[in-house]
CSV table of C-alpha atoms in Angstrom, one decimal:
chain,number,residue,atom,x,y,z
A,1,MET,CA,-22.3,-23.9,42.2
A,2,LYS,CA,-18.8,-23.1,41.1
A,3,LYS,CA,-17.8,-22.2,37.6
A,4,ASN,CA,-16.1,-24.7,35.6
A,5,LEU,CA,-12.4,-23.9,35.5
A,6,PHE,CA,-11.9,-25.7,32.2
A,7,ALA,CA,-14.6,-23.6,30.5
A,8,LEU,CA,-13.0,-20.3,31.7
A,9,ALA,CA,-9.5,-21.6,30.9
A,10,LEU,CA,-10.8,-22.3,27.4
A,11,ILE,CA,-12.0,-18.7,27.1
A,12,MET,CA,-8.6,-17.5,28.2
A,13,THR,CA,-7.0,-19.7,25.6
A,14,ILE,CA,-9.3,-18.1,22.9
A,15,VAL,CA,-8.3,-14.7,24.1
A,16,GLY,CA,-4.6,-15.6,24.0
A,17,VAL,CA,-4.8,-17.2,20.6
A,18,ALA,CA,-6.8,-14.3,19.1
A,19,TYR,CA,-4.3,-11.8,20.4
A,20,ALA,CA,-1.3,-13.9,19.1
A,21,GLN,CA,-2.4,-13.4,15.5
A,22,ALA,CA,-1.4,-10.5,13.3
A,23,PRO,CA,0.0,-9.7,9.9
A,24,ALA,CA,3.6,-8.7,9.2
A,25,ASN,CA,4.7,-10.0,12.6
A,26,THR,CA,3.0,-7.1,14.3
A,27,GLY,CA,2.0,-9.2,17.3
A,28,TYR,CA,-0.6,-7.4,19.5
A,29,TYR,CA,-0.1,-4.0,17.9
A,30,TYR,CA,-3.6,-3.9,16.4
A,31,TYR,CA,-5.5,-5.9,19.1
A,32,GLN,CA,-7.7,-2.9,20.0
A,33,THR,CA,-9.3,-3.1,16.6
A,34,ASN,CA,-10.7,-6.6,17.0
A,35,GLY,CA,-14.4,-6.8,16.5
A,36,LYS,CA,-14.8,-3.1,15.6
A,37,LYS,CA,-16.7,-1.8,12.6
A,38,GLY,CA,-16.7,1.4,10.5
A,39,ALA,CA,-16.2,4.6,12.4
A,40,GLU,CA,-15.5,2.7,15.6
A,41,LEU,CA,-12.8,0.7,13.9
A,42,LYS,CA,-11.2,3.9,12.5
A,43,THR,CA,-11.2,5.5,16.0
A,44,ALA,CA,-9.6,2.4,17.5
A,45,LEU,CA,-6.8,2.7,14.8
A,46,TYR,CA,-6.4,6.4,15.7
A,47,GLN,CA,-5.8,5.4,19.3
A,48,ILE,CA,-3.0,3.1,18.2
A,49,LEU,CA,-1.4,5.4,15.6
A,50,LYS,CA,-1.7,8.8,17.4
A,51,ASN,CA,1.3,10.8,18.6
A,52,PRO,CA,4.0,9.2,16.4
A,53,ASP,CA,7.5,10.0,17.6
A,54,VAL,CA,8.4,11.8,14.4
A,55,VAL,CA,11.9,12.7,13.6
A,56,HIS,CA,13.1,16.3,13.4
A,57,TYR,CA,12.3,17.8,9.9
A,58,ASP,CA,16.1,18.3,9.3
A,59,SER,CA,16.7,14.6,10.1
A,60,LEU,CA,14.4,13.4,7.3
A,61,TRP,CA,17.5,13.3,5.0
A,62,ASN,CA,19.0,10.6,7.2
A,63,ALA,CA,15.6,8.9,7.7
A,64,TYR,CA,15.3,8.4,4.0
A,65,LYS,CA,18.4,6.3,4.0
A,66,ILE,CA,16.4,3.8,6.0
A,67,SER,CA,12.9,4.2,4.7
A,68,ASP,CA,13.4,5.0,1.0
A,69,ALA,CA,16.5,3.3,-0.2
A,70,ARG,CA,16.3,1.6,-3.6
A,71,PRO,CA,19.0,-0.8,-4.9
A,72,MET,CA,20.5,0.2,-8.2
A,73,GLY,CA,23.4,-1.9,-9.3
A,74,ASP,CA,26.0,-1.7,-6.5
A,75,SER,CA,24.6,1.5,-5.1
A,76,LEU,CA,21.5,2.6,-3.2
A,77,ILE,CA,19.5,5.5,-4.5
A,78,ILE,CA,16.5,7.4,-3.3
A,79,TRP,CA,13.2,5.7,-4.2
A,80,ASP,CA,11.4,8.5,-6.0
A,81,MET,CA,7.6,8.1,-6.7
A,82,TYR,CA,7.4,11.1,-8.9
A,83,SER,CA,10.2,10.4,-11.4
A,84,ASP,CA,11.4,7.3,-13.1
A,85,ILE,CA,14.8,8.7,-14.1
A,86,SER,CA,16.1,10.2,-10.9
A,87,ARG,CA,19.2,8.5,-9.5
A,88,TYR,CA,20.1,10.5,-6.4
A,89,ARG,CA,22.6,8.5,-4.3
A,90,ILE,CA,21.2,7.9,-0.9
A,91,ASP,CA,24.3,9.2,0.9
A,92,PHE,CA,24.2,12.6,-0.8
A,93,PRO,CA,21.0,14.5,0.2
A,94,THR,CA,22.2,17.7,-1.5
A,95,HIS,CA,23.0,16.0,-4.7
A,96,LYS,CA,24.3,18.4,-7.4
A,97,ASN,CA,23.3,16.6,-10.5
A,98,SER,CA,20.3,18.1,-12.3
A,99,ILE,CA,18.0,15.2,-13.1
A,100,GLU,CA,14.6,16.6,-14.0
A,101,GLY,CA,16.0,20.1,-14.1
A,102,VAL,CA,16.8,21.1,-10.5
A,103,SER,CA,19.7,20.2,-8.2
A,104,GLY,CA,18.8,17.6,-5.6
A,105,PHE,CA,15.8,15.9,-4.3
A,106,GLN,CA,13.4,17.4,-1.8
A,107,ARG,CA,11.1,16.5,1.1
A,108,GLU,CA,7.7,16.4,-0.5
A,109,HIS,CA,4.6,16.7,1.7
A,110,SER,CA,2.4,14.4,-0.3
A,111,MET,CA,-0.4,16.0,1.6
A,112,PRO,CA,0.8,19.6,1.4
A,113,LYS,CA,1.4,21.2,4.8
A,114,SER,CA,-0.7,24.3,3.8
A,115,TRP,CA,-3.8,22.0,3.8
A,116,PHE,CA,-3.3,21.5,7.6
A,117,ASN,CA,-3.8,25.2,8.3
A,118,PRO,CA,-7.3,25.2,9.9
A,119,THR,CA,-7.7,29.0,10.3
A,120,GLU,CA,-10.4,29.1,7.6
A,121,ARG,CA,-12.5,26.9,9.9
A,122,ASN,CA,-13.3,29.4,12.7
A,123,SER,CA,-15.0,26.8,14.8
A,124,SER,CA,-11.9,24.6,15.0
A,125,GLY,CA,-10.1,26.8,17.4
A,126,LEU,CA,-6.8,25.5,16.0
A,127,THR,CA,-3.8,27.4,14.6
A,128,TYR,CA,-1.0,26.8,12.2
A,129,ALA,CA,1.1,25.3,15.0
A,130,ASP,CA,-1.2,22.3,14.8
A,131,VAL,CA,0.5,21.1,11.6
A,132,LYS,CA,2.9,19.3,13.9
A,133,PRO,CA,3.6,16.4,14.0
A,134,MET,CA,2.1,16.1,10.5
A,135,TYR,CA,4.9,18.4,9.3
A,136,SER,CA,7.6,15.8,9.6
A,137,ASP,CA,5.6,12.5,9.6
A,138,ILE,CA,7.7,10.4,7.3
A,139,VAL,CA,4.7,8.3,6.2
A,140,HIS,CA,3.6,11.2,4.0
A,141,VAL,CA,6.7,13.3,3.7
A,142,ILE,CA,8.4,11.5,0.8
A,143,PRO,CA,11.6,12.1,-1.1
A,144,THR,CA,11.1,13.4,-4.7
A,145,ASP,CA,13.0,15.1,-7.4
A,146,GLY,CA,13.0,18.8,-6.9
A,147,THR,CA,11.6,19.9,-10.2
A,148,VAL,CA,8.7,17.5,-10.2
A,149,ASN,CA,7.9,18.4,-6.6
A,150,ASN,CA,8.0,22.1,-7.4
A,151,LYS,CA,5.7,21.6,-10.4
A,152,ARG,CA,3.2,19.7,-8.2
A,153,SER,CA,3.2,22.6,-5.7
A,154,ASN,CA,0.2,22.2,-3.4
A,155,ASN,CA,-2.2,21.0,-6.0
A,156,ALA,CA,-4.5,18.1,-5.4
A,157,TYR,CA,-4.0,14.7,-6.9
A,158,GLY,CA,-6.3,13.9,-9.8
A,159,GLU,CA,-6.5,12.3,-13.2
A,160,ILE,CA,-5.9,13.8,-16.6
A,161,THR,CA,-8.0,11.7,-19.0
A,162,ASP,CA,-7.4,13.9,-22.1
A,163,SER,CA,-3.8,14.2,-23.2
A,164,ALA,CA,-4.6,17.7,-24.6
A,165,LYS,CA,-5.2,18.8,-21.0
A,166,VAL,CA,-1.6,18.0,-19.9
A,167,ASP,CA,0.3,21.2,-19.2
A,168,TRP,CA,3.6,19.6,-18.1
A,169,GLN,CA,5.0,16.1,-17.5
A,170,SER,CA,8.1,14.7,-16.1
A,171,ALA,CA,10.5,12.6,-18.1
A,172,ASN,CA,8.8,9.7,-20.0
A,173,GLY,CA,5.4,11.2,-19.0
A,174,PHE,CA,5.8,9.5,-15.6
A,175,SER,CA,4.0,12.3,-13.6
A,176,LYS,CA,1.7,14.9,-15.1
A,177,GLN,CA,0.4,18.4,-14.3
A,178,SER,CA,-2.9,19.4,-15.8
A,179,LYS,CA,-3.9,22.6,-17.4
A,180,LYS,CA,-6.4,24.7,-15.5
A,181,GLY,CA,-9.7,22.8,-15.6
A,182,GLY,CA,-8.0,19.7,-17.0
A,183,CYS,CA,-9.0,17.1,-14.4
A,184,GLY,CA,-11.1,14.3,-15.7
A,185,THR,CA,-11.8,12.4,-12.5
A,186,PRO,CA,-15.5,11.7,-12.2
A,187,GLY,CA,-17.3,14.2,-9.9
A,188,TRP,CA,-14.4,16.7,-9.9
A,189,LYS,CA,-16.0,19.3,-12.1
A,190,GLU,CA,-19.3,19.1,-10.4
A,191,TYR,CA,-17.7,19.5,-7.0
A,192,MET,CA,-15.5,22.4,-8.1
A,193,GLY,CA,-18.3,24.2,-9.9
A,194,ALA,CA,-17.3,27.6,-11.3
A,195,ASN,CA,-13.8,27.3,-9.9
A,196,ALA,CA,-13.0,24.2,-12.1
A,197,SER,CA,-11.6,26.4,-14.9
A,198,LYS,CA,-9.1,27.9,-12.5
A,199,ILE,CA,-7.7,24.7,-10.9
A,200,ARG,CA,-4.9,22.3,-11.8
A,201,VAL,CA,-4.3,18.8,-10.6
A,202,PHE,CA,-1.3,16.6,-10.4
A,203,GLU,CA,-1.4,13.0,-11.6
A,204,PRO,CA,1.1,10.5,-10.2
A,205,ASN,CA,2.1,7.4,-12.1
A,206,ASN,CA,-0.2,4.4,-11.9
A,207,GLU,CA,2.6,2.5,-10.2
A,208,TYR,CA,2.3,4.6,-7.1
A,209,LYS,CA,-1.3,5.6,-7.0
A,210,GLY,CA,-2.2,2.9,-4.5
A,211,ASP,CA,0.8,3.9,-2.3
A,212,LEU,CA,-0.4,7.5,-2.2
A,213,ALA,CA,-4.0,6.5,-1.5
A,214,ARG,CA,-2.9,4.4,1.5
A,215,ILE,CA,-0.8,7.3,2.7
A,216,TYR,CA,-3.9,9.5,2.6
A,217,PHE,CA,-6.0,6.9,4.4
A,218,TYR,CA,-3.3,6.8,7.1
A,219,MET,CA,-3.2,10.6,7.5
A,220,VAL,CA,-7.0,11.0,8.1
A,221,THR,CA,-6.8,8.1,10.6
A,222,CYS,CA,-3.7,9.0,12.5
A,223,TYR,CA,-4.9,12.6,12.8
A,224,GLU,CA,-8.6,11.9,13.0
A,225,PRO,CA,-9.5,14.7,15.5
A,226,VAL,CA,-8.2,17.4,13.2
A,227,ALA,CA,-8.6,15.8,9.7
A,228,GLY,CA,-12.0,17.4,9.3
A,229,THR,CA,-10.5,20.9,9.6
A,230,TRP,CA,-8.1,20.4,6.7
A,231,THR,CA,-8.6,22.6,3.7
A,232,SER,CA,-8.1,21.4,0.1
A,233,ASP,CA,-10.0,20.6,-3.1
A,234,MET,CA,-9.7,16.9,-1.9
A,235,PHE,CA,-11.5,17.6,1.4
A,236,ASP,CA,-15.2,18.3,1.9
A,237,ALA,CA,-15.5,22.0,2.5
A,238,GLU,CA,-19.0,21.6,3.9
A,239,SER,CA,-18.2,19.2,6.7
A,240,GLU,CA,-15.7,18.9,9.5
A,241,ASP,CA,-16.5,15.2,10.0
A,242,GLY,CA,-13.2,13.4,10.9
A,243,TYR,CA,-14.7,10.0,10.0
A,244,GLN,CA,-14.7,10.5,6.2
A,245,PRO,CA,-13.4,14.0,5.5
A,246,PHE,CA,-12.7,13.7,1.8
A,247,ALA,CA,-14.7,15.3,-0.9
A,248,GLN,CA,-16.7,12.6,-2.6
A,249,TRP,CA,-14.8,12.7,-5.9
A,250,ALA,CA,-11.5,12.4,-4.1
A,251,PHE,CA,-12.7,9.6,-1.9
A,252,ASP,CA,-14.0,7.6,-4.8
A,253,MET,CA,-10.7,8.1,-6.7
A,254,LEU,CA,-8.5,7.1,-3.7
A,255,MET,CA,-10.6,4.0,-3.0
A,256,ARG,CA,-10.3,3.0,-6.7
A,257,TRP,CA,-6.5,3.7,-6.7
A,258,ALA,CA,-6.0,1.5,-3.7
A,259,LYS,CA,-7.7,-1.4,-5.5
A,260,GLU,CA,-6.0,-0.9,-8.8
A,261,ASP,CA,-2.5,-0.6,-7.4
A,262,PRO,CA,-2.3,-3.3,-4.6
A,263,VAL,CA,0.2,-3.2,-1.7
A,264,SER,CA,3.7,-3.8,-3.0
A,265,GLN,CA,6.9,-5.1,-1.3
A,266,LYS,CA,8.3,-1.6,-1.5
A,267,GLU,CA,5.4,-0.4,0.7
A,268,ILE,CA,5.8,-3.3,3.1
A,269,ASP,CA,9.5,-2.6,3.5
A,270,ARG,CA,9.0,1.1,3.9
A,271,ASN,CA,6.2,0.5,6.5
A,272,GLU,CA,8.5,-1.6,8.6
A,273,ALA,CA,11.4,0.9,8.4
A,274,ILE,CA,9.0,3.7,9.5
A,275,TYR,CA,7.9,1.7,12.4
A,276,GLN,CA,11.5,1.5,13.6
A,277,LEU,CA,11.9,5.3,13.0
A,278,GLN,CA,8.8,6.8,14.5
A,279,GLY,CA,7.0,4.0,16.4
A,280,ASN,CA,3.8,3.6,14.4
A,281,ARG,CA,2.7,1.8,11.3
A,282,ASN,CA,0.4,2.3,8.3
A,283,PRO,CA,-2.4,-0.2,8.9
A,284,PHE,CA,-3.6,0.2,5.3
A,285,VAL,CA,-0.3,-1.4,4.2
A,286,ASP,CA,-0.5,-4.1,6.9
A,287,TYR,CA,-4.1,-4.9,6.0
A,288,PRO,CA,-4.7,-4.5,2.3
A,289,GLY,CA,-8.4,-3.6,1.8
A,290,LEU,CA,-8.7,-2.2,5.4
A,291,GLU,CA,-10.4,0.9,3.9
A,292,ASP,CA,-13.4,-1.3,3.0
A,293,TYR,CA,-14.0,-2.1,6.6
A,294,ILE,CA,-13.9,1.5,7.6
A,295,TRP,CA,-15.7,3.3,4.7
A,296,GLY,CA,-16.6,0.7,2.1
A,297,SER,CA,-18.6,-2.4,1.4
A,298,LYS,CA,-17.5,-4.1,4.6
A,299,LYS,CA,-18.1,-1.3,7.1
A,300,GLU,CA,-20.9,-3.3,8.8
A,301,VAL,CA,-18.6,-6.4,9.1
A,302,ALA,CA,-16.7,-6.8,12.4
A,303,PHE,CA,-13.0,-6.6,11.7
A,304,ASN,CA,-10.7,-9.5,12.8
A,305,TYR,CA,-7.2,-8.2,13.3
A,306,GLY,CA,-5.8,-11.8,13.4
A,307,GLY,CA,-5.9,-14.6,11.0
A,308,ASP,CA,-3.9,-17.8,11.0
A,309,THR,CA,-0.3,-17.3,11.9
A,310,PRO,CA,2.2,-19.5,13.6
A,311,ASN,CA,2.3,-19.9,17.4
A,312,GLU,CA,4.4,-17.2,19.1
A,313,GLY,CA,6.2,-19.6,21.4
A,314,GLU,CA,6.2,-19.8,25.2
A,315,PRO,CA,3.9,-17.4,27.1
A,316,ALA,CA,5.5,-14.5,28.9
A,317,THR,CA,6.2,-15.0,32.7
A,318,ASN,CA,7.3,-12.8,35.5
A,319,CYS,CA,11.1,-12.5,35.4
A,320,GLU,CA,14.2,-10.4,36.0
A,321,ILE,CA,16.3,-9.8,32.9
A,322,ILE,CA,19.9,-8.7,33.1
A,323,LEU,CA,20.7,-6.2,30.2
A,324,ASN,CA,24.3,-6.4,29.0
A,325,GLU,CA,26.4,-7.6,26.1
A,326,LYS,CA,25.8,-11.2,27.0
A,327,THR,CA,22.1,-10.8,26.9
A,328,PHE,CA,22.3,-9.7,23.2
A,329,GLY,CA,25.1,-12.1,22.3
A,330,VAL,CA,27.6,-9.4,21.4
A,331,ASP,CA,31.2,-9.0,22.5
A,332,TRP,CA,32.0,-5.3,22.6
A,333,THR,CA,34.6,-3.3,24.4
A,334,GLY,CA,33.5,0.2,25.4
A,335,ASN,CA,31.3,2.4,23.3
A,336,LYS,CA,30.5,0.8,19.9
A,337,ASN,CA,29.3,3.3,17.3
A,338,MET,CA,27.2,1.0,15.0
A,339,ARG,CA,26.3,3.8,12.6
A,340,ASN,CA,24.8,2.0,9.6
A,341,TYR,CA,22.1,3.9,7.8
A,342,TYR,CA,21.4,1.1,5.4
A,343,THR,CA,20.4,-1.7,7.9
A,344,ARG,CA,20.4,0.0,11.3
A,345,THR,CA,20.5,-3.4,12.8
A,346,PRO,CA,18.9,-3.6,16.3
A,347,LEU,CA,20.0,-5.7,19.2
A,348,VAL,CA,17.4,-8.5,19.9
A,349,ALA,CA,17.1,-11.0,22.7
A,350,SER,CA,14.3,-13.2,24.1
A,351,GLN,CA,13.9,-14.5,27.7
A,352,ASN,CA,10.9,-15.9,29.6
A,353,GLY,CA,8.6,-15.4,26.6
A,354,ILE,CA,9.6,-11.7,26.4
A,355,ASP,CA,11.4,-10.1,23.4
A,356,ILE,CA,13.8,-7.3,24.2
A,357,ILE,CA,14.8,-5.0,21.3
A,358,LEU,CA,17.2,-2.1,21.5
A,359,SER,CA,17.1,-0.2,18.2
A,360,TYR,CA,18.3,3.0,16.6
A,361,GLY,CA,16.2,6.1,16.5
A,362,ILE,CA,17.2,8.5,13.7
A,363,GLU,CA,19.1,10.9,16.0
A,364,GLY,CA,20.7,8.0,17.9
A,365,SER,CA,24.0,7.2,16.3
A,366,LYS,CA,25.1,4.6,18.9
A,367,LEU,CA,24.0,1.4,20.4
A,368,TYR,CA,26.0,0.7,23.6
A,369,SER,CA,26.3,-2.6,25.6
A,370,ASP,CA,29.1,-3.7,27.9
A,371,SER,CA,29.5,-6.3,30.7
A,372,THR,CA,27.3,-4.3,33.2
A,373,HIS,CA,24.6,-2.4,31.3
A,374,ILE,CA,23.1,-1.0,28.1
A,375,ARG,CA,22.6,2.7,27.3
A,376,LEU,CA,19.6,4.4,25.9
A,377,TYR,CA,20.8,7.3,23.8
A,378,ASN,CA,18.7,10.1,22.3
A,379,LYS,CA,15.9,8.7,20.1
A,380,ASN,CA,17.0,5.1,20.7
A,381,VAL,CA,14.0,2.8,21.3
A,382,LEU,CA,13.9,0.0,23.9
A,383,THR,CA,11.0,-2.4,23.3
A,384,PHE,CA,9.6,-5.2,25.5
A,385,ARG,CA,7.2,-7.5,23.7
A,386,ALA,CA,5.4,-10.2,25.6
A,387,HIS,CA,4.2,-13.5,24.0
A,388,LYS,CA,0.6,-14.5,24.6
A,389,ASN,CA,0.3,-12.2,27.6
A,390,GLU,CA,0.4,-8.5,28.7
A,391,ILE,CA,3.1,-6.7,30.7
A,392,THR,CA,1.8,-4.9,33.8
A,393,SER,CA,5.0,-3.4,35.3
A,394,ILE,CA,8.6,-3.0,34.4
A,395,GLU,CA,11.0,-2.0,37.2
A,396,PHE,CA,14.3,-0.5,35.9
A,397,THR,CA,17.6,-0.7,37.6
A,398,ILE,CA,19.4,2.5,36.5
A,399,PRO,CA,23.0,2.9,37.7
A,400,ALA,CA,23.4,6.3,36.2
A,401,LYS,CA,21.8,8.8,33.8
A,402,ALA,CA,22.2,12.4,32.6
A,403,ASP,CA,20.3,14.9,34.8
A,404,ASP,CA,17.8,15.8,32.1
A,405,LYS,CA,17.2,12.3,30.8
A,406,GLU,CA,14.1,10.3,31.7
A,407,LEU,CA,12.4,7.2,30.3
A,408,ILE,CA,9.4,8.1,28.1
A,409,PRO,CA,6.9,5.2,27.5
A,410,LEU,CA,4.7,5.3,24.4
A,411,THR,CA,1.9,3.8,26.6
A,412,GLY,CA,1.2,3.6,30.3
A,413,GLN,CA,3.1,5.8,32.8
A,414,MET,CA,6.3,6.0,34.8
A,415,GLU,CA,6.3,6.1,38.6
A,416,GLY,CA,10.0,6.8,39.5
A,417,ASN,CA,11.9,4.0,37.7
A,418,THR,CA,8.9,1.7,37.4
A,419,TRP,CA,6.5,1.6,34.4
A,420,ARG,CA,2.9,0.6,35.1
A,421,GLY,CA,0.2,-0.2,32.6
A,422,GLN,CA,-1.1,-3.1,30.6
A,423,ALA,CA,0.1,-3.8,27.2
A,424,SER,CA,1.7,-6.7,25.2
A,425,GLU,CA,4.3,-4.3,23.8
A,426,VAL,CA,5.9,-1.4,25.6
A,427,MET,CA,8.3,1.0,23.9
A,428,PHE,CA,10.6,3.5,25.6
A,429,THR,CA,12.5,6.4,24.3
A,430,SER,CA,14.2,9.1,26.5
A,431,THR,CA,13.6,12.8,27.0
A,432,TYR,CA,15.0,14.9,24.3
A,433,THR,CA,15.0,18.6,24.8
A,434,SER,CA,17.3,20.0,22.1
A,435,SER,CA,16.0,21.4,18.8
A,436,TRP,CA,19.2,20.3,17.1
A,437,PRO,CA,19.7,16.6,16.3
A,438,GLU,CA,23.4,16.8,17.1
A,439,ALA,CA,23.0,18.3,20.5
A,440,ASN,CA,23.3,16.1,23.7
A,441,ALA,CA,24.2,13.2,21.5
A,442,ASN,CA,26.2,11.5,24.2
A,443,LYS,CA,23.6,11.9,27.0
A,444,HIS,CA,22.0,8.6,27.9
A,445,ILE,CA,20.4,6.4,30.5
A,446,GLN,CA,22.2,3.4,31.8
A,447,ILE,CA,20.0,0.3,32.4
A,448,ALA,CA,21.5,-2.7,34.2
A,449,LYS,CA,18.4,-4.9,34.5
A,450,VAL,CA,14.6,-5.0,34.5
A,451,LYS,CA,12.1,-6.8,36.7
A,452,ILE,CA,9.0,-7.6,34.6
A,453,THR,CA,5.6,-8.5,35.9
A,454,VAL,CA,2.9,-9.9,33.5
A,455,ALA,CA,-0.8,-10.4,33.8
A,456,SER,CA,-1.8,-13.9,35.0
A,457,PRO,CA,-3.3,-15.9,32.1
A,458,THR,CA,-4.9,-18.4,34.6
A,459,GLY,CA,-5.9,-16.1,37.4
A,460,ILE,CA,-9.6,-17.1,37.3
A,461,GLN,CA,-9.7,-20.1,39.7
A,462,SER,CA,-13.2,-20.5,41.1
A,463,ILE,CA,-16.0,-18.0,41.2
A,464,ASN,CA,-19.3,-18.6,43.0
A,465,ASN,CA,-22.5,-18.4,40.8
A,466,HIS,CA,-25.9,-19.9,40.9
A,467,ASP,CA,-26.3,-20.8,37.3
A,468,THR,CA,-24.2,-22.1,34.5
A,469,GLN,CA,-24.2,-19.0,32.3
A,470,HIS,CA,-21.1,-17.4,33.9
A,471,LYS,CA,-22.9,-14.2,34.9
A,472,GLY,CA,-20.9,-11.2,35.9
A,473,THR,CA,-17.8,-9.3,34.6
A,474,TYR,CA,-14.3,-10.2,35.5
A,475,THR,CA,-10.8,-9.0,34.7
A,476,ILE,CA,-8.5,-11.5,33.1
A,477,SER,CA,-6.8,-12.0,36.4
A,478,GLY,CA,-10.1,-13.2,37.9
A,479,ARG,CA,-11.3,-10.2,39.9
A,480,ARG,CA,-15.0,-9.5,39.7
A,481,ILE,CA,-15.7,-5.9,38.9
A,482,ASN,CA,-18.6,-3.5,38.3
A,483,ASP,CA,-19.2,-3.2,34.5
A,484,ASN,CA,-20.1,0.5,34.7
A,485,ASN,CA,-17.6,2.8,33.0
A,486,LEU,CA,-15.2,0.0,32.0
A,487,THR,CA,-11.9,1.3,30.6
A,488,LYS,CA,-10.3,-0.1,27.4
A,489,GLY,CA,-9.1,-3.6,27.8
A,490,VAL,CA,-10.1,-7.3,27.9
A,491,TYR,CA,-12.7,-8.7,30.2
A,492,ILE,CA,-14.8,-11.9,30.7
A,493,LYS,CA,-18.5,-11.0,30.8
A,494,ASN,CA,-21.1,-13.6,31.3
A,495,GLY,CA,-18.6,-16.3,30.3
A,496,LYS,CA,-17.6,-14.6,27.1
A,497,ARG,CA,-14.6,-12.5,26.0
A,498,LEU,CA,-15.3,-8.7,25.9
A,499,ILE,CA,-12.8,-6.4,24.2
A,500,LEU,CA,-13.2,-2.6,24.7
């Protein structure tokens, strides 16, 4: 007899509702993690976070104006996690005032770049060039006072439990450097063995220990395939396992720090800013306690990326969207340079259940919209986000573009001027060939309209079967398929939702 349409529609509803939920208004961003556990969950996160569109290292100065601005009276200063007295104005990256003893703040690799050099691990087959994109990943490259940063050097984080073992400290004892052999973190001396008497550690302030722990969790997740090759006192020298690459003493300390210093509003705001800058997020900020599902007491518990959040509105439908100043509700004449490093306000519109967002990238100084089209400049980001559905194609109408400019999707692929794939959120940048942020600043792609096709949420109409157990595997559009070698996605198998 035929399957009951209501039952299958109910399954589709469950799928849609489950996917609509997410923290921090992240929509479907983490949907691939649903139902995963432990190592499988971490790898699913890696698939989401990998290949961030990091800014050029020289552009971090401007990026900090967005990601690390701290209100101080009527001014904005750099948010320094190593010093509590630094007052570097955010619009002067080469500040001349000596705060802790050196002029200016610096770009601090909280996970030192020398740790990424895998040449000591001969089996890795990697070279120093593989430090990219970690080299300028703003999640872990933080702004700090120059003197404190130089004192930290490339030493591991640790804890100094005996004040007599403090060799140097920043103003007010905010951050500390130990004497050789001065780390008091449980398990450190046993791990270091005879070398313990030769090694220093750097202890950040309690206020930011959780921040730094979550940064470290992000790093070993975003760069899972190579994290096991990193070399440091904080990484297990006897293993190249990318699942949990930390030395046990460091792992225990970081897990403890994450619990003792919970996620703050500062981290939440920084995470959102970084998402706009390089297109990925720190899930350990979005999901406080996520580390327990990967490595801790909940690693045998299936992770639910959702939770109860408000309905996202009308489901996305097939549509054609004109892209011009009226779409975004602005009234511009010609090229409007909206250079505002403090807010970097994007243009946002919604139509047929699809959000359209045109936002600044760090090198893109302009957002352009007139009566006929919008323009995608270097490092600008154009995002299409479907409510309760997934986009399967986007056909662009492009009146003109620079010869060397092409649309670059963060997922799926381009076939001429048409994107094809299946995702609830699709982000586009453009080709960017210059090594200098200022070069080709005026080159762009003009986009007049898009024709969007979405997956059908009610595509399963009637499927013959001889029992009531809904046997077989189907796509969400209702097509029966062989379940051998299924790719990642959402399916209905034997009447139940299956997420790969």
